[in-house]
Amino acid sequence: MENYKESKFWFTSLIGFFYQVGIGCNLNKEMALDFYLITINNNKIENDHSLNVNFNQLHLIENNDDSFNLLRNYNIIIGKYLLSLFYYKDNILDVKENKLTNLLKLTENNNLEKQYNSIICCQNRNMKANYRKIFQLLLRLTEKGNLDAQYNLAICYMDGIGIQEDGKKALELFLKSDLIDCLDVQNKNEIETSLKYAILNNSIAQNNLGHFYQHGEGVCKNEMKAFKWYLKSAENGQPLGQNNLGDCYKYGNGTIKDETKAFEWNG
């Protein structure tokens, strides 16, 4: 692997995989991502314009006597496949200390959603520089009436992602994003009280919100939001939140099913 530069564009996809699972080296997901991106960003290879090939024009089986071109094409195909699996398994999001783990991906209805999702998925060592951009994109989407973006914007204000923490603004946006003003007085007061304490990092209130979203009590049922609140509660040491988070991983509620993480949280 130390001599990977000599192979030029032939084996970068495999080197990325070695870093991803720790074959012959220390496991390093950031390096894995770097090599996968080198593989698919083939137009950046110096002095080799032949690498600017449309992926749809590449074939695994072809009559091609040029060994270099054949290896290059294999590398591109394998690299795109491995990168897709890398994203699908949320390997990039598997960073416990990362603030962005509480943000939800958005439905891609327009270019702004695509930009936002791209930032969430493609985070790397320089991700902190993108916090402000994420906030600005969410603000623009909120102004266009996207309720999921509004919910994420509330998280930004709550956790200080790209903006100074502002609990009052976070509460206002949380209430609007789930149309809580439409609820009866009793349910509205209960949800609003839980949100106020959850924003202040009260682990019991965070777990309660997870329960409300999981079962659709006072809010629209949303397992992804339930998972995010259980996650915050669990990381703040709440036993009920930890058990509920473990169940989410066990049954795949609001997240990808993961027996290992389920065992870690449920004990």
CSV table of C-alpha atoms in Angstrom, one decimal:
chain,number,residue,atom,x,y,z
A,1,MET,CA,0.0,0.0,0.0
A,2,GLU,CA,2.9,2.3,0.6
A,3,ASN,CA,3.5,2.2,-3.2
A,4,TYR,CA,0.0,3.0,-4.2
A,5,LYS,CA,1.1,6.1,-6.2
A,6,GLU,CA,3.0,3.8,-8.6
A,7,SER,CA,-0.3,2.1,-9.5
A,8,LYS,CA,-1.7,5.5,-10.5
A,9,PHE,CA,-5.4,5.0,-11.1
A,10,TRP,CA,-5.6,1.2,-11.1
A,11,PHE,CA,-6.3,0.1,-7.5
A,12,THR,CA,-7.5,3.2,-5.5
A,13,SER,CA,-10.9,1.5,-5.0
A,14,LEU,CA,-9.3,-1.5,-3.4
A,15,ILE,CA,-7.0,0.6,-1.2
A,16,GLY,CA,-10.1,2.5,0.0
A,17,PHE,CA,-11.7,-0.8,0.9
A,18,PHE,CA,-8.6,-1.9,2.8
A,19,TYR,CA,-8.7,1.3,4.9
A,20,GLN,CA,-12.5,0.9,5.4
A,21,VAL,CA,-12.2,-2.6,7.0
A,22,GLY,CA,-8.6,-2.5,8.2
A,23,ILE,CA,-6.9,-5.0,5.9
A,24,GLY,CA,-3.1,-4.7,6.2
A,25,CYS,CA,-3.5,-1.2,7.9
A,26,ASN,CA,-5.3,0.5,10.7
A,27,LEU,CA,-9.0,1.0,10.1
A,28,ASN,CA,-9.5,4.6,8.8
A,29,LYS,CA,-12.8,5.5,7.3
A,30,GLU,CA,-11.7,9.0,6.4
A,31,MET,CA,-8.8,7.6,4.3
A,32,ALA,CA,-11.3,5.1,2.8
A,33,LEU,CA,-13.5,8.0,1.7
A,34,ASP,CA,-10.6,9.9,0.3
A,35,PHE,CA,-9.6,7.0,-1.9
A,36,TYR,CA,-13.2,6.3,-3.1
A,37,LEU,CA,-13.5,9.9,-4.1
A,38,ILE,CA,-10.1,9.8,-5.9
A,39,THR,CA,-11.5,6.8,-7.8
A,40,ILE,CA,-14.7,8.4,-9.0
A,41,ASN,CA,-13.3,11.9,-9.5
A,42,ASN,CA,-11.3,10.5,-12.4
A,43,ASN,CA,-11.3,13.8,-14.4
A,44,LYS,CA,-8.8,15.2,-11.8
A,45,ILE,CA,-6.0,12.8,-12.8
A,46,GLU,CA,-3.2,14.8,-14.3
A,47,ASN,CA,-2.5,14.6,-18.0
A,48,ASP,CA,-4.9,11.8,-18.7
A,49,HIS,CA,-7.9,13.1,-20.5
A,50,SER,CA,-9.0,9.6,-21.5
A,51,LEU,CA,-10.1,9.1,-17.9
A,52,ASN,CA,-13.1,11.4,-18.5
A,53,VAL,CA,-15.4,8.5,-19.3
A,54,ASN,CA,-19.1,8.4,-18.7
A,55,PHE,CA,-19.8,5.7,-16.2
A,56,ASN,CA,-22.6,4.3,-18.3
A,57,GLN,CA,-20.1,3.7,-21.1
A,58,LEU,CA,-17.9,1.4,-19.0
A,59,HIS,CA,-18.3,-2.4,-19.2
A,60,LEU,CA,-17.0,-5.2,-17.1
A,61,ILE,CA,-16.6,-7.4,-20.2
A,62,GLU,CA,-15.3,-5.7,-23.3
A,63,ASN,CA,-12.9,-6.5,-26.2
A,64,ASN,CA,-10.0,-4.3,-25.0
A,65,ASP,CA,-6.4,-5.2,-25.4
A,66,ASP,CA,-5.3,-2.2,-23.5
A,67,SER,CA,-4.6,-3.5,-20.0
A,68,PHE,CA,-4.3,-0.1,-18.5
A,69,ASN,CA,-7.8,1.0,-19.7
A,70,LEU,CA,-9.3,-2.2,-18.6
A,71,LEU,CA,-7.9,-1.9,-15.1
A,72,ARG,CA,-9.0,1.7,-15.0
A,73,ASN,CA,-12.5,0.8,-15.9
A,74,TYR,CA,-12.7,-2.0,-13.4
A,75,ASN,CA,-11.4,0.5,-10.7
A,76,ILE,CA,-14.1,3.1,-11.5
A,77,ILE,CA,-16.9,0.5,-11.4
A,78,ILE,CA,-15.7,-1.1,-8.2
A,79,GLY,CA,-15.1,2.3,-6.6
A,80,LYS,CA,-18.6,3.6,-7.3
A,81,TYR,CA,-20.1,0.4,-6.0
A,82,LEU,CA,-18.0,0.5,-2.8
A,83,LEU,CA,-18.7,4.2,-2.3
A,84,SER,CA,-22.5,3.6,-2.6
A,85,LEU,CA,-22.3,0.8,0.0
A,86,PHE,CA,-20.2,3.1,2.2
A,87,TYR,CA,-22.9,5.8,2.1
A,88,TYR,CA,-25.8,3.3,2.4
A,89,LYS,CA,-24.4,1.8,5.6
A,90,ASP,CA,-24.0,5.3,7.1
A,91,ASN,CA,-20.3,4.6,7.7
A,92,ILE,CA,-19.7,8.3,7.2
A,93,LEU,CA,-22.2,9.3,9.8
A,94,ASP,CA,-20.9,6.8,12.4
A,95,VAL,CA,-19.1,9.5,14.4
A,96,LYS,CA,-20.5,9.8,17.9
A,97,GLU,CA,-19.1,13.2,18.7
A,98,ASN,CA,-20.3,14.7,15.4
A,99,LYS,CA,-23.1,17.3,15.9
A,100,LEU,CA,-24.6,16.4,12.5
A,101,THR,CA,-25.8,13.0,13.6
A,102,ASN,CA,-28.9,14.6,14.9
A,103,LEU,CA,-29.9,16.1,11.6
A,104,LEU,CA,-32.2,14.3,9.2
A,105,LYS,CA,-31.7,13.9,5.5
A,106,LEU,CA,-34.3,15.7,3.4
A,107,THR,CA,-36.4,14.5,0.5
A,108,GLU,CA,-34.7,15.7,-2.7
A,109,ASN,CA,-37.3,17.8,-4.4
A,110,ASN,CA,-35.0,20.5,-5.6
A,111,ASN,CA,-31.4,21.5,-5.9
A,112,LEU,CA,-31.2,23.0,-2.3
A,113,GLU,CA,-32.2,19.6,-0.8
A,114,LYS,CA,-29.6,17.9,-2.9
A,115,GLN,CA,-26.9,20.4,-1.8
A,116,TYR,CA,-27.9,19.9,1.8
A,117,ASN,CA,-27.9,16.0,1.6
A,118,SER,CA,-24.6,16.1,-0.2
A,119,ILE,CA,-23.0,18.0,2.7
A,120,ILE,CA,-24.5,15.6,5.3
A,121,CYS,CA,-23.4,12.5,3.4
A,122,CYS,CA,-19.9,13.7,2.3
A,123,GLN,CA,-18.6,15.0,5.6
A,124,ASN,CA,-14.8,14.6,6.1
A,125,ARG,CA,-12.0,16.1,8.1
A,126,ASN,CA,-12.9,19.6,7.1
A,127,MET,CA,-16.6,19.2,8.0
A,128,LYS,CA,-16.6,22.0,10.6
A,129,ALA,CA,-16.1,24.6,7.9
A,130,ASN,CA,-19.5,23.5,6.4
A,131,TYR,CA,-21.6,24.0,9.5
A,132,ARG,CA,-22.5,27.5,8.5
A,133,LYS,CA,-23.4,26.5,5.0
A,134,ILE,CA,-25.7,23.8,6.3
A,135,PHE,CA,-27.5,26.4,8.5
A,136,GLN,CA,-27.9,28.8,5.5
A,137,LEU,CA,-29.3,26.0,3.3
A,138,LEU,CA,-31.8,25.0,6.0
A,139,LEU,CA,-32.8,28.6,6.5
A,140,ARG,CA,-33.5,29.0,2.8
A,141,LEU,CA,-35.5,25.8,2.7
A,142,THR,CA,-37.5,26.8,5.7
A,143,GLU,CA,-38.4,30.0,4.1
A,144,LYS,CA,-39.7,27.9,1.2
A,145,GLY,CA,-42.0,26.0,3.6
A,146,ASN,CA,-40.1,22.8,4.0
A,147,LEU,CA,-41.2,21.5,7.5
A,148,ASP,CA,-38.4,18.9,7.7
A,149,ALA,CA,-35.8,21.6,7.0
A,150,GLN,CA,-37.5,23.7,9.7
A,151,TYR,CA,-37.2,20.9,12.2
A,152,ASN,CA,-33.5,20.6,11.4
A,153,LEU,CA,-33.1,24.3,11.6
A,154,ALA,CA,-34.5,24.0,15.2
A,155,ILE,CA,-31.8,21.5,15.9
A,156,CYS,CA,-29.1,23.9,14.6
A,157,TYR,CA,-30.3,26.6,17.1
A,158,MET,CA,-30.6,24.0,19.9
A,159,ASP,CA,-27.1,22.5,19.4
A,160,GLY,CA,-25.3,25.6,18.0
A,161,ILE,CA,-24.7,24.1,14.5
A,162,GLY,CA,-23.6,27.0,12.2
A,163,ILE,CA,-25.3,29.6,14.5
A,164,GLN,CA,-25.1,30.6,18.1
A,165,GLU,CA,-27.3,28.5,20.4
A,166,ASP,CA,-30.7,30.0,20.9
A,167,GLY,CA,-33.2,27.9,22.9
A,168,LYS,CA,-36.1,30.3,22.4
A,169,LYS,CA,-35.7,30.2,18.6
A,170,ALA,CA,-35.3,26.4,18.6
A,171,LEU,CA,-38.5,26.0,20.6
A,172,GLU,CA,-40.4,28.3,18.2
A,173,LEU,CA,-39.2,26.3,15.1
A,174,PHE,CA,-39.8,22.9,16.7
A,175,LEU,CA,-43.4,23.9,17.4
A,176,LYS,CA,-44.0,25.2,13.9
A,177,SER,CA,-42.3,22.3,12.2
A,178,ASP,CA,-44.8,19.8,13.6
A,179,LEU,CA,-47.8,22.1,13.4
A,180,ILE,CA,-48.2,21.8,17.1
A,181,ASP,CA,-50.3,24.9,17.2
A,182,CYS,CA,-53.1,22.8,15.7
A,183,LEU,CA,-53.3,20.5,18.7
A,184,ASP,CA,-55.7,20.7,21.6
A,185,VAL,CA,-54.5,22.7,24.6
A,186,GLN,CA,-53.6,19.7,26.8
A,187,ASN,CA,-51.5,18.0,24.2
A,188,LYS,CA,-49.9,21.2,23.0
A,189,ASN,CA,-48.9,22.1,26.6
A,190,GLU,CA,-47.4,18.7,27.2
A,191,ILE,CA,-45.3,18.7,24.0
A,192,GLU,CA,-44.2,22.3,24.5
A,193,THR,CA,-43.1,21.6,28.1
A,194,SER,CA,-41.2,18.5,27.0
A,195,LEU,CA,-39.5,20.5,24.2
A,196,LYS,CA,-38.5,23.3,26.5
A,197,TYR,CA,-36.7,20.9,28.9
A,198,ALA,CA,-35.3,18.7,26.1
A,199,ILE,CA,-33.7,21.8,24.5
A,200,LEU,CA,-32.1,22.4,28.0
A,201,ASN,CA,-30.6,18.9,27.6
A,202,ASN,CA,-32.9,17.2,30.1
A,203,SER,CA,-32.5,13.5,29.3
A,204,ILE,CA,-36.0,12.5,30.6
A,205,ALA,CA,-37.7,15.1,28.4
A,206,GLN,CA,-35.7,13.9,25.5
A,207,ASN,CA,-36.7,10.4,26.1
A,208,ASN,CA,-40.4,11.5,26.4
A,209,LEU,CA,-40.2,13.2,23.1
A,210,GLY,CA,-38.8,10.1,21.5
A,211,HIS,CA,-41.8,8.2,22.9
A,212,PHE,CA,-44.2,10.8,21.5
A,213,TYR,CA,-42.8,10.6,18.0
A,214,GLN,CA,-42.5,6.8,18.1
A,215,HIS,CA,-46.1,6.3,19.0
A,216,GLY,CA,-47.6,9.4,17.4
A,217,GLU,CA,-48.9,10.8,20.7
A,218,GLY,CA,-49.6,14.5,20.3
A,219,VAL,CA,-47.4,14.7,17.2
A,220,CYS,CA,-47.3,13.0,13.8
A,221,LYS,CA,-45.6,9.6,14.1
A,222,ASN,CA,-42.0,9.8,12.9
A,223,GLU,CA,-39.6,7.0,13.8
A,224,MET,CA,-36.6,8.9,12.6
A,225,LYS,CA,-37.3,11.8,14.9
A,226,ALA,CA,-38.0,9.4,17.7
A,227,PHE,CA,-34.6,7.8,17.1
A,228,LYS,CA,-32.8,11.1,17.2
A,229,TRP,CA,-34.4,12.1,20.6
A,230,TYR,CA,-33.7,8.7,22.0
A,231,LEU,CA,-30.1,9.1,20.9
A,232,LYS,CA,-29.7,12.4,22.7
A,233,SER,CA,-31.3,11.0,25.8
A,234,ALA,CA,-29.1,7.9,25.8
A,235,GLU,CA,-25.9,9.9,25.3
A,236,ASN,CA,-26.9,12.0,28.2
A,237,GLY,CA,-27.0,8.9,30.4
A,238,GLN,CA,-30.8,8.3,30.7
A,239,PRO,CA,-31.4,4.5,31.2
A,240,LEU,CA,-34.8,4.6,29.6
A,241,GLY,CA,-33.4,6.4,26.6
A,242,GLN,CA,-30.6,3.9,26.3
A,243,ASN,CA,-33.0,1.0,26.3
A,244,ASN,CA,-35.3,2.7,23.8
A,245,LEU,CA,-32.3,3.4,21.6
A,246,GLY,CA,-31.2,-0.2,21.8
A,247,ASP,CA,-34.6,-1.3,20.7
A,248,CYS,CA,-34.5,1.1,17.7
A,249,TYR,CA,-31.2,-0.5,16.6
A,250,LYS,CA,-32.6,-4.0,17.3
A,251,TYR,CA,-35.8,-3.6,15.3
A,252,GLY,CA,-34.6,-1.0,12.8
A,253,ASN,CA,-37.0,1.7,14.0
A,254,GLY,CA,-35.9,5.1,12.6
A,255,THR,CA,-32.4,3.8,11.7
A,256,ILE,CA,-30.6,0.9,10.1
A,257,LYS,CA,-30.9,-2.4,12.0
A,258,ASP,CA,-27.7,-3.0,13.9
A,259,GLU,CA,-27.6,-6.0,16.4
A,260,THR,CA,-24.1,-4.9,17.7
A,261,LYS,CA,-25.3,-1.4,18.7
A,262,ALA,CA,-28.5,-2.8,20.1
A,263,PHE,CA,-26.5,-5.0,22.4
A,264,GLU,CA,-24.2,-2.1,23.4
A,265,TRP,CA,-27.1,0.0,24.5
A,266,ASN,CA,-29.4,-2.7,25.9
A,267,GLY,CA,-26.5,-4.5,27.6
